[in-house]
């Protein structure tokens, strides 16, 4: 007896289409197709039943232990041999197509092919479920590898920043130079300006200076310093108010200043 196509059974089990008269009659008479249909409907029902689940309770500890035990047991299994030709004794050798002298059936039957696809699909779904459970348990149980904290940065030099010139006296900040070549600025109460804020390093002996970078709206900024910068010479940290005038020079309107020491 020929059987219904596996893909057609999947559509029927999912309710994507209705069985016609011929298919209904066949399912009523064929135990194999009926069993496969029931199995597919059961799997589809399990998937549909989980769609409304939210805030699941934490799984018990033994679930994780069982999963780990299964994985370790699978690692010790011997490798499976390659595919072999199958022998069929269901019919006399004269009635089996493709028989050689030894009666070996070289091609697997259509029925076995359909079941192999279903088994592969089920195995794939089970593997995905195990991976999902393992990932969830690692997050919930905290048994995953703990990321190592970043090593603390060494402060090479620092400077308190105070209001300069006509800046309101409550404006202040702090500058710190880290060993990774970055300048950290913590600022407070800077007055509003129509342009933007810019950070400079100034040599107090000759007033030469260069720009370190532009500040945003955050109270803490981290700016990269040029390689091999001479902090003994360029020891003054300056925060200025700049206008959008396409002029890269210092505006002369310093808001905060401080001298690096360390």
Coordinates of C-alpha atoms in Angstrom, one line a residue:
X1 CA 0.0 0.0 0.0
X2 CA 1.3 3.4 -0.9
X3 CA 1.4 6.0 1.8
X4 CA 0.6 9.8 1.9
X5 CA 3.5 12.0 1.3
X6 CA 5.2 13.2 4.5
X7 CA 5.1 16.9 3.5
X8 CA 1.4 16.6 2.9
X9 CA 0.9 15.1 6.4
X10 CA 2.8 18.0 7.9
X11 CA 0.4 20.5 6.2
X12 CA -2.6 18.5 7.4
X13 CA -1.2 18.3 11.0
X14 CA -0.6 22.0 11.1
X15 CA -4.1 22.7 9.8
X16 CA -2.8 24.5 6.8
X17 CA -5.2 22.6 4.6
X18 CA -8.1 20.1 4.9
X19 CA -7.8 16.4 3.9
X20 CA -9.8 15.5 0.8
X21 CA -12.1 12.5 0.6
X22 CA -9.3 10.2 -0.7
X23 CA -6.9 11.3 2.0
X24 CA -9.4 10.9 4.8
X25 CA -10.3 7.4 3.5
X26 CA -6.6 6.5 3.4
X27 CA -5.9 7.8 6.9
X28 CA -8.8 5.8 8.2
X29 CA -7.5 2.6 6.7
X30 CA -3.7 3.0 7.0
X31 CA -2.3 2.6 10.5
X32 CA 1.2 3.8 9.5
X33 CA -0.1 7.2 8.1
X34 CA -2.5 7.6 11.0
X35 CA 0.3 7.1 13.5
X36 CA 2.6 9.6 11.7
X37 CA -0.3 12.1 11.5
X38 CA -1.0 11.7 15.3
X39 CA 2.6 12.3 16.1
X40 CA 2.8 15.4 13.9
X41 CA -0.4 16.8 15.5
X42 CA 1.0 16.2 19.0
X43 CA 4.2 18.1 18.2
X44 CA 2.2 21.0 16.6
X45 CA 0.0 21.1 19.7
X46 CA 3.0 21.3 22.0
X47 CA 4.4 24.3 20.0
X48 CA 1.0 26.1 20.0
X49 CA 0.6 25.5 23.8
X50 CA 3.8 27.5 24.6
X51 CA 2.9 30.7 22.8
X52 CA 1.1 32.2 25.8
X53 CA 3.7 31.3 28.4
X54 CA 5.5 34.2 30.2
X55 CA 7.6 34.6 33.3
X56 CA 8.4 30.9 33.7
X57 CA 9.7 29.9 37.1
X58 CA 13.4 29.1 37.5
X59 CA 14.1 25.4 36.5
X60 CA 15.4 23.2 39.3
X61 CA 19.1 22.5 39.7
X62 CA 18.8 18.8 38.6
X63 CA 17.7 19.9 35.1
X64 CA 21.1 21.5 34.4
X65 CA 22.9 18.5 36.0
X66 CA 21.0 16.1 33.8
X67 CA 21.7 18.1 30.6
X68 CA 25.5 18.2 31.5
X69 CA 25.4 14.4 32.1
X70 CA 23.7 13.7 28.8
X71 CA 26.3 15.9 26.9
X72 CA 29.2 14.2 28.5
X73 CA 27.8 10.8 27.9
X74 CA 27.3 11.7 24.2
X75 CA 30.9 12.7 23.9
X76 CA 32.0 9.2 24.9
X77 CA 29.9 7.4 22.2
X78 CA 31.9 5.7 19.4
X79 CA 31.7 7.2 15.9
X80 CA 28.9 5.8 13.8
X81 CA 29.9 3.9 10.6
X82 CA 29.1 5.2 7.2
X83 CA 25.9 4.4 5.3
X84 CA 25.5 0.7 4.3
X85 CA 23.4 -1.0 1.7
X86 CA 20.3 -2.5 3.3
X87 CA 19.1 -6.1 2.9
X88 CA 15.3 -6.6 2.5
X89 CA 13.7 -10.0 3.0
X90 CA 10.1 -8.9 2.6
X91 CA 9.8 -10.3 -0.9
X92 CA 11.5 -13.0 -2.9
X93 CA 14.7 -12.0 -4.6
X94 CA 13.1 -12.3 -8.0
X95 CA 10.4 -9.7 -7.2
X96 CA 12.8 -7.0 -5.8
X97 CA 13.9 -4.4 -8.3
X98 CA 17.6 -3.7 -8.4
X99 CA 18.8 -7.0 -6.9
X100 CA 22.2 -8.2 -7.7
X101 CA 23.4 -11.8 -7.4
X102 CA 23.6 -11.6 -3.6
X103 CA 20.1 -10.2 -3.2
X104 CA 21.3 -6.8 -1.8
X105 CA 18.9 -3.9 -2.1
X106 CA 20.9 -0.9 -3.1
X107 CA 18.3 1.8 -2.7
X108 CA 16.4 2.5 0.5
X109 CA 12.6 2.3 0.3
X110 CA 10.4 5.4 0.0
X111 CA 8.8 4.7 3.4
X112 CA 12.2 4.7 5.1
X113 CA 13.1 8.0 3.4
X114 CA 10.0 9.7 4.8
X115 CA 10.7 8.5 8.3
X116 CA 14.3 9.6 8.1
X117 CA 13.3 13.1 7.3
X118 CA 10.8 13.2 10.2
X119 CA 13.5 11.8 12.6
X120 CA 16.0 14.4 11.4
X121 CA 13.4 17.1 12.0
X122 CA 12.6 15.9 15.4
X123 CA 16.3 15.5 16.3
X124 CA 17.0 19.1 15.2
X125 CA 14.1 20.5 17.2
X126 CA 15.3 18.5 20.3
X127 CA 18.9 19.8 19.9
X128 CA 17.6 23.4 19.6
X129 CA 15.5 23.0 22.7
X130 CA 18.5 21.7 24.7
X131 CA 20.6 24.6 23.5
X132 CA 17.9 27.0 24.6
X133 CA 17.5 25.4 28.0
X134 CA 21.3 25.5 28.6
X135 CA 21.5 29.1 27.6
X136 CA 18.6 30.0 29.9
X137 CA 20.0 28.1 32.8
X138 CA 23.4 29.8 32.4
X139 CA 21.7 33.2 32.6
X140 CA 19.3 32.3 35.4
X141 CA 21.6 30.2 37.5
X142 CA 24.7 32.3 37.0
X143 CA 26.9 29.2 36.4
X144 CA 28.4 30.6 33.2
X145 CA 31.9 32.0 33.0
X146 CA 32.1 35.3 34.9
X147 CA 33.8 38.0 32.8
X148 CA 37.0 39.3 34.4
X149 CA 36.7 42.9 35.5
X150 CA 38.8 45.4 33.6
X151 CA 42.1 46.2 35.3
X152 CA 42.1 49.6 37.2
X153 CA 43.6 52.5 35.3
X154 CA 46.7 54.2 36.7
X155 CA 46.4 58.0 37.0
X156 CA 49.6 59.6 35.8
X157 CA 48.6 63.2 36.5
X158 CA 45.6 65.2 37.7
X159 CA 44.4 68.7 38.0
X160 CA 41.4 70.5 39.7
X161 CA 39.7 72.8 37.2
X162 CA 38.5 76.1 38.5
X163 CA 36.5 79.0 37.0
X164 CA 38.7 81.3 34.9
X165 CA 38.1 85.0 34.1
X166 CA 34.4 85.9 34.0
X167 CA 33.2 82.4 34.4
X168 CA 30.7 81.9 37.3
X169 CA 32.6 80.7 40.4
X170 CA 30.4 77.6 40.8
X171 CA 31.8 76.2 37.5
X172 CA 34.4 73.5 38.3
X173 CA 35.8 70.2 37.3
X174 CA 38.7 67.7 37.4
X175 CA 41.1 66.4 34.8
X176 CA 42.9 63.1 35.0
X177 CA 45.4 61.5 32.7
X178 CA 45.3 57.7 32.6
X179 CA 48.1 55.4 31.7
X180 CA 46.3 54.3 28.5
X181 CA 46.9 57.8 27.0
X182 CA 43.4 59.2 27.6
X183 CA 42.3 62.4 29.4
X184 CA 39.2 62.1 31.6
X185 CA 37.3 65.2 32.4
X186 CA 34.6 65.6 35.0
X187 CA 32.8 68.9 34.7
X188 CA 30.0 70.7 36.6
X189 CA 28.0 74.0 36.2
X190 CA 29.6 75.1 32.9
X191 CA 27.7 78.2 31.7
X192 CA 25.6 77.9 28.5
X193 CA 27.4 79.1 25.4
X194 CA 26.1 79.7 21.9
X195 CA 28.8 77.5 20.4
X196 CA 30.6 74.6 21.9
X197 CA 33.2 73.6 24.5
X198 CA 36.8 72.7 23.5
X199 CA 39.6 71.2 25.6
X200 CA 43.2 72.4 25.2
X201 CA 46.7 71.6 26.7
X202 CA 48.8 74.8 27.1
X203 CA 52.5 75.3 27.7
X204 CA 52.6 78.0 30.4
X205 CA 56.1 79.1 29.5
X206 CA 55.5 80.1 25.9
X207 CA 51.6 79.8 25.8
X208 CA 51.8 77.4 22.9
X209 CA 48.8 75.1 22.9
X210 CA 47.0 72.4 21.0
X211 CA 43.4 71.1 21.0
X212 CA 42.7 67.8 22.6
X213 CA 39.1 67.6 21.5
X214 CA 35.5 68.9 21.7
X215 CA 33.1 68.3 24.6
X216 CA 29.6 67.1 24.3
X217 CA 26.7 67.5 26.8
X218 CA 27.9 64.8 29.2
X219 CA 29.4 65.7 32.6
X220 CA 32.1 63.1 32.0
X221 CA 34.3 63.0 28.9
X222 CA 37.2 60.7 27.8
X223 CA 39.4 62.2 25.2
X224 CA 42.5 60.6 23.5
X225 CA 45.8 62.4 23.9
X226 CA 48.5 62.6 21.2
X227 CA 51.2 59.8 21.5
X228 CA 54.2 60.8 23.5
X229 CA 52.7 64.1 24.7
X230 CA 55.0 66.0 27.0
X231 CA 52.8 66.7 30.1
X232 CA 55.6 68.4 31.9
X233 CA 55.7 71.1 29.2
X234 CA 52.0 71.2 28.3
X235 CA 50.8 71.0 31.9
X236 CA 47.7 73.4 31.8
X237 CA 44.3 72.0 31.0
X238 CA 42.0 74.6 29.5
X239 CA 38.3 74.4 28.7
X240 CA 37.2 77.2 26.3
X241 CA 34.0 78.5 24.8
X242 CA 34.2 78.4 21.0
X243 CA 32.0 79.7 18.2
X244 CA 31.0 78.0 14.9
X245 CA 33.2 80.4 12.9
X246 CA 35.4 77.9 11.0
X247 CA 38.4 79.2 13.1
X248 CA 40.5 76.4 14.6
X249 CA 42.5 78.8 16.9
X250 CA 41.7 79.3 20.6
X251 CA 38.9 81.9 21.0
X252 CA 40.5 83.5 24.0
X253 CA 37.4 82.7 26.1
X254 CA 38.6 80.3 28.7
X255 CA 36.0 78.9 31.1
X256 CA 38.1 76.5 33.3
X257 CA 41.8 76.0 33.9
X258 CA 44.0 73.8 36.0
X259 CA 47.6 72.6 36.2
X260 CA 48.4 68.9 36.0
X261 CA 50.6 67.4 38.7
X262 CA 51.6 63.9 39.5

